[in-house]
PDB file of C-alpha atoms in Angstrom:
ATOM      1  CA  MET A   1      19.310  -0.865   0.212  1.00 92.00           C
ATOM      2  CA  LEU A   2      18.606  -0.733  -2.998  1.00 94.00           C
ATOM      3  CA  PRO A   3      18.331  -4.776  -3.493  1.00 94.00           C
ATOM      4  CA  GLY A   4      15.793  -4.838  -0.637  1.00 92.00           C
ATOM      5  CA  LEU A   5      14.001  -1.547  -1.795  1.00 94.00           C
ATOM      6  CA  ALA A   6      13.309  -3.203  -5.102  1.00 94.00           C
ATOM      7  CA  TYR A   7      12.253  -6.193  -3.341  1.00 94.00           C
ATOM      8  CA  PHE A   8       9.229  -4.618  -1.413  1.00 92.00           C
ATOM      9  CA  LEU A   9       8.447  -2.323  -4.655  1.00 93.00           C
ATOM     10  CA  VAL A  10       7.899  -5.524  -7.237  1.00 91.00           C
ATOM     11  CA  PHE A  11       6.710  -8.155  -4.676  1.00 89.00           C
ATOM     12  CA  HIS A  12       4.598  -6.423  -2.706  1.00 85.00           C
ATOM     13  CA  TYR A  13       3.584  -2.821  -3.988  1.00 88.00           C
ATOM     14  CA  GLY A  14       3.712  -4.118  -7.252  1.00 86.00           C
ATOM     15  CA  ALA A  15       2.038  -7.303  -6.816  1.00 82.00           C
ATOM     16  CA  LEU A  16      -0.923  -5.227  -5.309  1.00 83.00           C
ATOM     17  CA  LEU A  17      -1.611  -4.240  -8.984  1.00 83.00           C
ATOM     18  CA  GLY A  18      -3.090  -7.896  -9.173  1.00 82.00           C
ATOM     19  CA  ASN A  19      -6.075  -7.125  -6.835  1.00 83.00           C
ATOM     20  CA  VAL A  20      -7.531  -6.058  -9.065  1.00 86.00           C
ATOM     21  CA  ILE A  21      -8.569  -9.949 -10.232  1.00 85.00           C
ATOM     22  CA  ALA A  22     -11.294 -10.023  -8.010  1.00 85.00           C
ATOM     23  CA  PHE A  23     -13.057  -7.016  -9.966  1.00 89.00           C
ATOM     24  CA  LYS A  24     -12.822  -9.695 -12.793  1.00 87.00           C
ATOM     25  CA  ASP A  25     -13.830 -13.273 -14.428  1.00 86.00           C
ATOM     26  CA  TYR A  26     -10.217 -13.940 -14.874  1.00 84.00           C
ATOM     27  CA  ILE A  27      -8.599 -15.730 -17.490  1.00 84.00           C
ATOM     28  CA  PRO A  28      -5.277 -16.573 -17.601  1.00 82.00           C
ATOM     29  CA  PHE A  29      -5.282 -16.927 -21.492  1.00 84.00           C
ATOM     30  CA  ASP A  30      -7.078 -13.359 -21.687  1.00 83.00           C
ATOM     31  CA  GLY A  31      -4.592 -12.197 -19.081  1.00 82.00           C
ATOM     32  CA  ILE A  32      -5.591  -9.186 -16.247  1.00 81.00           C
ATOM     33  CA  TRP A  33      -6.540  -6.424 -18.423  1.00 83.00           C
ATOM     34  CA  GLY A  34      -8.270  -8.534 -21.023  1.00 84.00           C
ATOM     35  CA  SER A  35     -10.395 -10.130 -18.773  1.00 86.00           C
ATOM     36  CA  HIS A  36     -14.532  -9.879 -18.259  1.00 88.00           C
ATOM     37  CA  TRP A  37     -14.880  -7.019 -15.697  1.00 89.00           C
ATOM     38  CA  VAL A  38     -17.745  -8.451 -13.231  1.00 87.00           C
ATOM     39  CA  GLY A  39     -17.564  -5.589 -10.645  1.00 86.00           C
ATOM     40  CA  LEU A  40     -18.279  -7.001  -7.245  1.00 87.00           C
ATOM     41  CA  ASP A  41     -20.010 -10.682  -8.414  1.00 90.00           C
ATOM     42  CA  ASN A  42     -16.965 -12.569  -7.059  1.00 87.00           C
ATOM     43  CA  PHE A  43     -17.621 -10.897  -3.551  1.00 89.00           C
ATOM     44  CA  ARG A  44     -21.307 -11.999  -3.836  1.00 90.00           C
ATOM     45  CA  ARG A  45     -20.190 -15.249  -4.320  1.00 88.00           C
ATOM     46  CA  MET A  46     -17.733 -15.823  -1.908  1.00 88.00           C
ATOM     47  CA  PHE A  47     -20.115 -14.346   1.001  1.00 89.00           C
ATOM     48  CA  GLU A  48     -22.761 -16.251   0.006  1.00 88.00           C
ATOM     49  CA  ASP A  49     -20.036 -19.383  -0.125  1.00 87.00           C
ATOM     50  CA  GLY A  50     -20.609 -21.264   3.082  1.00 88.00           C
ATOM     51  CA  GLU A  51     -16.901 -22.831   3.090  1.00 88.00           C
ATOM     52  CA  PHE A  52     -15.483 -19.627   2.996  1.00 89.00           C
ATOM     53  CA  TRP A  53     -17.145 -19.007   6.545  1.00 91.00           C
ATOM     54  CA  ASP A  54     -16.176 -21.708   8.094  1.00 91.00           C
ATOM     55  CA  ALA A  55     -12.574 -20.655   6.309  1.00 90.00           C
ATOM     56  CA  VAL A  56     -12.481 -17.114   8.261  1.00 90.00           C
ATOM     57  CA  LEU A  57     -14.022 -18.849  11.241  1.00 92.00           C
ATOM     58  CA  ASN A  58     -11.089 -20.974  11.608  1.00 91.00           C
ATOM     59  CA  THR A  59      -8.901 -18.442  10.642  1.00 91.00           C
ATOM     60  CA  LEU A  60      -9.720 -16.337  13.896  1.00 90.00           C
ATOM     61  CA  TRP A  61      -9.881 -18.924  16.119  1.00 91.00           C
ATOM     62  CA  ILE A  62      -6.374 -19.932  14.989  1.00 91.00           C
ATOM     63  CA  ALA A  63      -5.119 -15.836  15.458  1.00 90.00           C
ATOM     64  CA  VAL A  64      -6.921 -15.368  18.576  1.00 90.00           C
ATOM     65  CA  LEU A  65      -5.108 -18.298  20.528  1.00 91.00           C
ATOM     66  CA  GLN A  66      -1.983 -17.404  18.928  1.00 90.00           C
ATOM     67  CA  ILE A  67      -2.599 -13.713  19.986  1.00 89.00           C
ATOM     68  CA  VAL A  68      -3.222 -15.162  24.031  1.00 90.00           C
ATOM     69  CA  PHE A  69      -0.920 -17.716  24.080  1.00 91.00           C
ATOM     70  CA  TYR A  70       2.087 -17.089  21.425  1.00 90.00           C
ATOM     71  CA  PHE A  71       2.502 -13.433  21.870  1.00 88.00           C
ATOM     72  CA  PRO A  72       3.274 -13.471  25.620  1.00 90.00           C
ATOM     73  CA  VAL A  73       5.811 -15.995  24.979  1.00 92.00           C
ATOM     74  CA  PRO A  74       8.399 -14.090  23.419  1.00 91.00           C
ATOM     75  CA  LEU A  75       8.141 -11.054  26.029  1.00 89.00           C
ATOM     76  CA  ALA A  76       8.875 -14.255  28.994  1.00 89.00           C
ATOM     77  CA  LEU A  77      11.674 -15.505  27.044  1.00 90.00           C
ATOM     78  CA  ALA A  78      13.413 -12.012  26.862  1.00 89.00           C
ATOM     79  CA  LEU A  79      12.843 -11.856  30.201  1.00 86.00           C
ATOM     80  CA  LEU A  80      14.502 -14.800  30.918  1.00 87.00           C
ATOM     81  CA  LEU A  81      17.347 -13.968  29.088  1.00 87.00           C
ATOM     82  CA  HIS A  82      18.104 -10.447  29.840  1.00 83.00           C
ATOM     83  CA  SER A  83      18.402 -11.786  33.605  1.00 81.00           C
ATOM     84  CA  LEU A  84      21.193 -14.478  32.831  1.00 79.00           C
ATOM     85  CA  THR A  85      24.244 -12.536  34.330  1.00 74.00           C
ATOM     86  CA  ARG A  86      26.850 -14.930  32.382  1.00 80.00           C
ATOM     87  CA  SER A  87      27.195 -14.091  28.920  1.00 81.00           C
ATOM     88  CA  SER A  88      27.802 -16.966  27.330  1.00 85.00           C
ATOM     89  CA  ILE A  89      24.709 -18.818  28.968  1.00 86.00           C
ATOM     90  CA  ARG A  90      23.038 -15.918  27.130  1.00 85.00           C
ATOM     91  CA  ARG A  91      24.421 -16.683  24.146  1.00 86.00           C
ATOM     92  CA  PHE A  92      24.119 -20.176  24.119  1.00 89.00           C
ATOM     93  CA  VAL A  93      20.314 -20.242  25.145  1.00 88.00           C
ATOM     94  CA  GLN A  94      19.648 -17.624  22.494  1.00 86.00           C
ATOM     95  CA  SER A  95      21.173 -19.647  19.802  1.00 88.00           C
ATOM     96  CA  VAL A  96      19.337 -22.718  20.731  1.00 90.00           C
ATOM     97  CA  ALA A  97      15.986 -20.635  20.867  1.00 89.00           C
ATOM     98  CA  TYR A  98      16.934 -18.897  17.450  1.00 89.00           C
ATOM     99  CA  LEU A  99      17.502 -22.335  15.509  1.00 91.00           C
ATOM    100  CA  PRO A 100      13.883 -23.427  14.800  1.00 92.00           C
ATOM    101  CA  HIS A 101      13.018 -20.093  12.873  1.00 91.00           C
ATOM    102  CA  PHE A 102      15.298 -21.057  10.501  1.00 92.00           C
ATOM    103  CA  ILE A 103      14.045 -25.125   9.817  1.00 91.00           C
ATOM    104  CA  SER A 104      11.301 -24.779   7.284  1.00 92.00           C
ATOM    105  CA  TRP A 105       7.578 -26.130   8.014  1.00 93.00           C
ATOM    106  CA  VAL A 106       7.806 -29.098   6.113  1.00 93.00           C
ATOM    107  CA  ILE A 107      10.510 -30.447   8.561  1.00 94.00           C
ATOM    108  CA  VAL A 108       8.615 -28.793  11.631  1.00 93.00           C
ATOM    109  CA  VAL A 109       5.564 -30.528  10.852  1.00 91.00           C
ATOM    110  CA  ALA A 110       7.395 -33.587   9.939  1.00 92.00           C
ATOM    111  CA  LEU A 111       9.204 -33.310  13.336  1.00 92.00           C
ATOM    112  CA  PHE A 112       5.807 -33.299  15.159  1.00 91.00           C
ATOM    113  CA  GLN A 113       4.178 -35.866  13.045  1.00 89.00           C
ATOM    114  CA  GLN A 114       7.540 -37.996  14.154  1.00 89.00           C
ATOM    115  CA  VAL A 115       7.080 -37.483  17.883  1.00 88.00           C
ATOM    116  CA  LEU A 116       2.937 -36.918  18.322  1.00 86.00           C
ATOM    117  CA  GLY A 117       1.802 -38.912  15.074  1.00 82.00           C
ATOM    118  CA  ASP A 118      -0.383 -42.074  15.247  1.00 80.00           C
ATOM    119  CA  THR A 119       3.085 -44.167  14.924  1.00 79.00           C
ATOM    120  CA  GLY A 120       5.019 -41.501  16.410  1.00 80.00           C
ATOM    121  CA  MET A 121       7.421 -41.708  19.204  1.00 87.00           C
ATOM    122  CA  VAL A 122       4.964 -41.086  21.697  1.00 85.00           C
ATOM    123  CA  ASN A 123       2.090 -43.629  20.921  1.00 83.00           C
ATOM    124  CA  SER A 124       5.307 -46.118  20.494  1.00 86.00           C
ATOM    125  CA  TYR A 125       5.955 -46.155  24.017  1.00 86.00           C
ATOM    126  CA  LEU A 126       2.332 -45.993  25.641  1.00 84.00           C
ATOM    127  CA  GLY A 127       1.966 -48.942  23.027  1.00 82.00           C
ATOM    128  CA  ASP A 128       4.541 -50.590  24.237  1.00 81.00           C
ATOM    129  CA  ALA A 129       3.334 -49.650  28.156  1.00 82.00           C
ATOM    130  CA  GLY A 130       0.031 -51.187  27.214  1.00 79.00           C
ATOM    131  CA  LEU A 131      -1.855 -48.004  27.314  1.00 81.00           C
ATOM    132  CA  HIS A 132      -4.016 -46.094  25.364  1.00 81.00           C
ATOM    133  CA  THR A 133      -2.737 -44.526  21.841  1.00 81.00           C
ATOM    134  CA  VAL A 134      -3.881 -41.121  20.970  1.00 82.00           C
ATOM    135  CA  ASP A 135      -3.482 -39.678  17.630  1.00 80.00           C
ATOM    136  CA  ILE A 136      -2.889 -35.965  18.441  1.00 83.00           C
ATOM    137  CA  ILE A 137      -1.641 -35.075  14.682  1.00 85.00           C
ATOM    138  CA  GLY A 138      -4.740 -36.278  12.885  1.00 84.00           C
ATOM    139  CA  ASN A 139      -7.152 -35.217  15.560  1.00 86.00           C
ATOM    140  CA  PRO A 140      -9.495 -32.637  14.476  1.00 88.00           C
ATOM    141  CA  ASP A 141     -10.536 -31.326  18.103  1.00 87.00           C
ATOM    142  CA  ALA A 142      -6.761 -30.883  18.970  1.00 88.00           C
ATOM    143  CA  PHE A 143      -5.677 -29.158  15.664  1.00 90.00           C
ATOM    144  CA  LYS A 144      -5.634 -25.628  16.849  1.00 90.00           C
ATOM    145  CA  PRO A 145      -3.466 -26.056  19.960  1.00 91.00           C
ATOM    146  CA  LEU A 146      -1.263 -28.109  18.033  1.00 91.00           C
ATOM    147  CA  VAL A 147      -0.613 -25.809  15.505  1.00 92.00           C
ATOM    148  CA  VAL A 148      -0.317 -23.189  18.311  1.00 92.00           C
ATOM    149  CA  ALA A 149       2.016 -25.265  20.189  1.00 92.00           C
ATOM    150  CA  GLN A 150       4.281 -25.555  16.882  1.00 93.00           C
ATOM    151  CA  VAL A 151       4.108 -21.340  16.253  1.00 92.00           C
ATOM    152  CA  ILE A 152       5.344 -20.824  19.340  1.00 93.00           C
ATOM    153  CA  TRP A 153       7.924 -23.923  19.070  1.00 93.00           C
ATOM    154  CA  LYS A 154       8.976 -22.554  15.865  1.00 93.00           C
ATOM    155  CA  ASP A 155       9.250 -18.740  16.577  1.00 90.00           C
ATOM    156  CA  ALA A 156       9.297 -18.016  19.827  1.00 90.00           C
ATOM    157  CA  GLY A 157      12.822 -17.524  20.021  1.00 89.00           C
ATOM    158  CA  TRP A 158      12.884 -15.434  16.601  1.00 88.00           C
ATOM    159  CA  GLY A 159      10.283 -13.186  18.532  1.00 87.00           C
ATOM    160  CA  THR A 160      12.410 -12.013  21.648  1.00 89.00           C
ATOM    161  CA  ILE A 161      15.031  -9.924  19.270  1.00 88.00           C
ATOM    162  CA  ILE A 162      13.373  -7.154  19.426  1.00 87.00           C
ATOM    163  CA  PHE A 163      12.072  -7.407  23.397  1.00 87.00           C
ATOM    164  CA  LEU A 164      15.624  -7.950  24.415  1.00 86.00           C
ATOM    165  CA  ALA A 165      16.505  -4.668  22.266  1.00 86.00           C
ATOM    166  CA  ALA A 166      14.459  -2.688  23.944  1.00 86.00           C
ATOM    167  CA  LEU A 167      15.175  -4.350  27.208  1.00 85.00           C
ATOM    168  CA  SER A 168      19.017  -3.213  26.497  1.00 83.00           C
ATOM    169  CA  GLN A 169      18.240   0.034  26.390  1.00 83.00           C
ATOM    170  CA  VAL A 170      16.825   0.187  30.366  1.00 82.00           C
ATOM    171  CA  ASP A 171      19.130   2.116  32.468  1.00 81.00           C
ATOM    172  CA  GLU A 172      20.327  -0.484  35.422  1.00 80.00           C
ATOM    173  CA  GLN A 173      20.433   2.160  37.740  1.00 83.00           C
ATOM    174  CA  GLN A 174      16.549   2.236  37.886  1.00 84.00           C
ATOM    175  CA  TYR A 175      16.741  -1.083  38.920  1.00 81.00           C
ATOM    176  CA  GLU A 176      19.026  -0.911  41.345  1.00 81.00           C
ATOM    177  CA  ALA A 177      17.132   2.050  43.208  1.00 87.00           C
ATOM    178  CA  ALA A 178      14.043   0.438  42.703  1.00 85.00           C
ATOM    179  CA  ALA A 179      16.203  -2.493  45.142  1.00 85.00           C
ATOM    180  CA  ILE A 180      17.593   0.112  47.668  1.00 85.00           C
ATOM    181  CA  ASP A 181      13.958   1.297  47.942  1.00 83.00           C
ATOM    182  CA  GLY A 182      12.775  -2.189  48.883  1.00 85.00           C
ATOM    183  CA  ALA A 183      10.956  -3.286  45.154  1.00 83.00           C
ATOM    184  CA  GLY A 184      10.961  -6.829  44.819  1.00 81.00           C
ATOM    185  CA  PRO A 185      11.461  -8.621  41.411  1.00 80.00           C
ATOM    186  CA  TRP A 186       7.600  -8.262  40.662  1.00 83.00           C
ATOM    187  CA  ARG A 187       7.463  -5.166  41.371  1.00 85.00           C
ATOM    188  CA  ARG A 188      10.735  -3.823  39.384  1.00 83.00           C
ATOM    189  CA  PHE A 189       8.919  -5.672  36.325  1.00 83.00           C
ATOM    190  CA  TRP A 190       5.933  -3.551  36.684  1.00 85.00           C
ATOM    191  CA  HIS A 191       7.601  -0.327  37.631  1.00 84.00           C
ATOM    192  CA  VAL A 192      10.592   0.153  35.937  1.00 85.00           C
ATOM    193  CA  THR A 193      10.548  -2.791  33.238  1.00 84.00           C
ATOM    194  CA  LEU A 194       6.986  -2.809  31.732  1.00 84.00           C
ATOM    195  CA  PRO A 195       7.084   0.890  31.445  1.00 85.00           C
ATOM    196  CA  ALA A 196      10.296   0.870  29.040  1.00 84.00           C
ATOM    197  CA  ILE A 197       8.993  -1.569  26.720  1.00 85.00           C
ATOM    198  CA  ARG A 198       5.284  -0.757  26.784  1.00 85.00           C
ATOM    199  CA  ALA A 199       5.504   1.222  23.287  1.00 84.00           C
ATOM    200  CA  VAL A 200       7.367  -1.865  22.054  1.00 86.00           C
ATOM    201  CA  ILE A 201       4.677  -4.070  23.113  1.00 87.00           C
ATOM    202  CA  VAL A 202       2.292  -1.802  21.882  1.00 86.00           C
ATOM    203  CA  LEU A 203       3.753  -1.210  18.262  1.00 84.00           C
ATOM    204  CA  LEU A 204       4.271  -5.166  17.852  1.00 85.00           C
ATOM    205  CA  LEU A 205       0.584  -5.843  18.842  1.00 85.00           C
ATOM    206  CA  ILE A 206      -0.728  -3.376  16.635  1.00 84.00           C
ATOM    207  CA  MET A 207       1.381  -4.855  13.469  1.00 82.00           C
ATOM    208  CA  ARG A 208       0.294  -8.757  14.749  1.00 83.00           C
ATOM    209  CA  LEU A 209      -3.394  -7.748  14.560  1.00 82.00           C
ATOM    210  CA  GLY A 210      -2.903  -6.182  11.134  1.00 78.00           C
ATOM    211  CA  ASP A 211      -1.834  -9.867  10.127  1.00 78.00           C
ATOM    212  CA  ILE A 212      -4.594 -11.541  12.287  1.00 80.00           C
ATOM    213  CA  LEU A 213      -6.497 -13.302   9.045  1.00 81.00           C
ATOM    214  CA  SER A 214      -2.510 -14.448   8.191  1.00 84.00           C
ATOM    215  CA  VAL A 215      -1.864 -17.417  10.196  1.00 84.00           C
ATOM    216  CA  GLY A 216       0.668 -19.723   8.001  1.00 83.00           C
ATOM    217  CA  PHE A 217      -0.628 -20.770   4.680  1.00 87.00           C
ATOM    218  CA  GLU A 218       2.093 -23.586   4.751  1.00 91.00           C
ATOM    219  CA  GLN A 219       1.782 -24.872   7.906  1.00 90.00           C
ATOM    220  CA  MET A 220      -2.020 -25.427   7.237  1.00 91.00           C
ATOM    221  CA  LEU A 221      -1.857 -26.850   3.846  1.00 91.00           C
ATOM    222  CA  LEU A 222       0.670 -29.283   5.110  1.00 91.00           C
ATOM    223  CA  GLN A 223      -1.481 -30.846   7.518  1.00 90.00           C
ATOM    224  CA  ARG A 224      -4.963 -29.868   5.686  1.00 89.00           C
ATOM    225  CA  ASP A 225      -5.509 -33.721   4.916  1.00 87.00           C
ATOM    226  CA  ALA A 226      -4.739 -35.363   8.236  1.00 86.00           C
ATOM    227  CA  VAL A 227      -7.150 -33.443  10.053  1.00 87.00           C
ATOM    228  CA  GLY A 228      -9.697 -32.349   7.351  1.00 87.00           C
ATOM    229  CA  PRO A 229     -11.041 -28.895   5.725  1.00 86.00           C
ATOM    230  CA  GLN A 230     -13.404 -28.751   8.763  1.00 88.00           C
ATOM    231  CA  ALA A 231     -10.768 -27.680  11.021  1.00 88.00           C
ATOM    232  CA  ALA A 232      -7.845 -26.669   8.729  1.00 88.00           C
ATOM    233  CA  GLU A 233      -9.319 -24.354   6.155  1.00 90.00           C
ATOM    234  CA  ILE A 234      -8.157 -21.069   7.039  1.00 90.00           C
ATOM    235  CA  ILE A 235      -8.543 -18.033   4.293  1.00 89.00           C
ATOM    236  CA  ASP A 236      -5.044 -18.736   2.069  1.00 89.00           C
ATOM    237  CA  THR A 237      -5.779 -22.275   2.070  1.00 90.00           C
ATOM    238  CA  PHE A 238      -9.577 -21.497   0.634  1.00 89.00           C
ATOM    239  CA  VAL A 239      -8.276 -19.116  -2.076  1.00 88.00           C
ATOM    240  CA  TYR A 240      -5.646 -21.846  -3.128  1.00 89.00           C
ATOM    241  CA  TYR A 241      -7.897 -24.897  -3.394  1.00 89.00           C
ATOM    242  CA  GLN A 242     -11.042 -22.542  -5.061  1.00 86.00           C
ATOM    243  CA  GLY A 243      -8.821 -20.463  -6.916  1.00 82.00           C
ATOM    244  CA  ILE A 244      -5.259 -21.951  -7.689  1.00 84.00           C
ATOM    245  CA  VAL A 245      -6.600 -25.836  -7.768  1.00 85.00           C
ATOM    246  CA  GLY A 246     -10.040 -24.860  -8.954  1.00 83.00           C
ATOM    247  CA  GLY A 247      -9.309 -22.611 -11.591  1.00 82.00           C
ATOM    248  CA  ASP A 248     -11.525 -20.183 -10.373  1.00 82.00           C
ATOM    249  CA  TYR A 249      -9.675 -16.999  -9.781  1.00 82.00           C
ATOM    250  CA  GLY A 250     -12.484 -14.871  -9.226  1.00 81.00           C
ATOM    251  CA  PHE A 251     -11.725 -16.148  -5.404  1.00 80.00           C
ATOM    252  CA  ALA A 252      -8.920 -14.024  -5.128  1.00 78.00           C
ATOM    253  CA  ALA A 253     -11.182 -11.587  -3.777  1.00 82.00           C
ATOM    254  CA  ALA A 254     -11.130 -13.264  -0.564  1.00 83.00           C
ATOM    255  CA  GLY A 255      -7.395 -12.214  -0.615  1.00 82.00           C
ATOM    256  CA  LEU A 256      -8.113  -8.364  -0.823  1.00 83.00           C
ATOM    257  CA  PHE A 257     -10.760  -8.953   1.657  1.00 86.00           C
ATOM    258  CA  LYS A 258      -8.037 -10.457   4.445  1.00 85.00           C
ATOM    259  CA  GLY A 259      -5.745  -7.061   3.348  1.00 83.00           C
ATOM    260  CA  VAL A 260      -9.100  -4.770   3.759  1.00 86.00           C
ATOM    261  CA  VAL A 261      -9.880  -6.261   7.408  1.00 86.00           C
ATOM    262  CA  GLY A 262      -6.376  -6.148   8.250  1.00 84.00           C
ATOM    263  CA  ALA A 263      -5.534  -2.574   7.523  1.00 85.00           C
ATOM    264  CA  LEU A 264      -9.085  -1.569   9.323  1.00 87.00           C
ATOM    265  CA  LEU A 265      -7.469  -3.528  12.161  1.00 85.00           C
ATOM    266  CA  VAL A 266      -4.127  -1.556  12.332  1.00 84.00           C
ATOM    267  CA  TYR A 267      -6.479   1.925  11.728  1.00 85.00           C
ATOM    268  CA  ALA A 268      -8.620   1.386  14.803  1.00 86.00           C
ATOM    269  CA  ALA A 269      -5.791  -0.075  17.228  1.00 84.00           C
ATOM    270  CA  ASN A 270      -3.477   2.682  16.454  1.00 82.00           C
ATOM    271  CA  LYS A 271      -5.997   5.046  17.556  1.00 84.00           C
ATOM    272  CA  VAL A 272      -6.739   3.179  20.746  1.00 82.00           C
ATOM    273  CA  ALA A 273      -3.051   3.284  21.287  1.00 80.00           C
ATOM    274  CA  HIS A 274      -3.478   7.084  20.659  1.00 79.00           C
ATOM    275  CA  ARG A 275      -6.144   7.505  23.489  1.00 80.00           C
ATOM    276  CA  LEU A 276      -3.518   5.737  25.528  1.00 75.00           C
ATOM    277  CA  GLY A 277      -0.797   8.007  25.076  1.00 77.00           C
ATOM    278  CA  GLU A 278       1.362   5.450  22.728  1.00 76.00           C
ATOM    279  CA  GLN A 279       2.904   6.610  19.389  1.00 73.00           C
ATOM    280  CA  GLY A 280       1.594   3.442  17.845  1.00 72.00           C
ATOM    281  CA  VAL A 281       2.754   2.296  14.280  1.00 71.00           C
ATOM    282  CA  TYR A 282       2.017   6.192  13.200  1.00 71.00           C
ATOM    283  CA  ARG A 283       0.813   9.662  14.695  1.00 71.00           C
TER     284      ARG A 283
END
């Protein structure tokens, strides 16, 4: 456990000390502690910047679309895999579904461009057939549904792991008893499967809410130029372009803002889970 513990201590908990940059006029040559303290000035500048609120709005839209359309997909896929009786077929489908998770976002975006881009495979077929071509990759209006589809294709299989583990703990005798009592597939799912994995669903949903403002930095950065910042700018890319590229490191306040919002959402969602009788992330 020591290598994993060291990783989190250094790159996660230790890195939290860098949040002090959000309260300073940070100059790399002076270092974190040598830079001038400005208090909440960076937050004031950030909240007065219209581009920041555009990035927040884009982030929220993409996050909501991911929760509504992506979150149920791993559960549905896990139920489908769990229903397969032959273990060889189940392992094959699992392997195929897991594989995209290990492909980098650079390759994933390139694949989608080769298929759906202006000169991609789909438009080539449409052009050869004499039909009107559509550049989905470069269309700002189609960008948000597109990135959700990319996430589903890449990570839906990987997201089934926890659901499959929860489904494996369901007593098969409960299904048999329900079937004997006349319960069909939908009734067995509603009265046996869903109550058995409800705690896992609530736990994962709370964790997803805590990470709601992180919707994929690499994925957005790789496609931002194709559709423009109005459609693809999120909080992470805003910090990158304003802070790293533009040299205004005070906009690291946006990262701290994102973390605080995520923590508050986890706390509130956990309270709601307790009121509904679930354990949540913590008691």
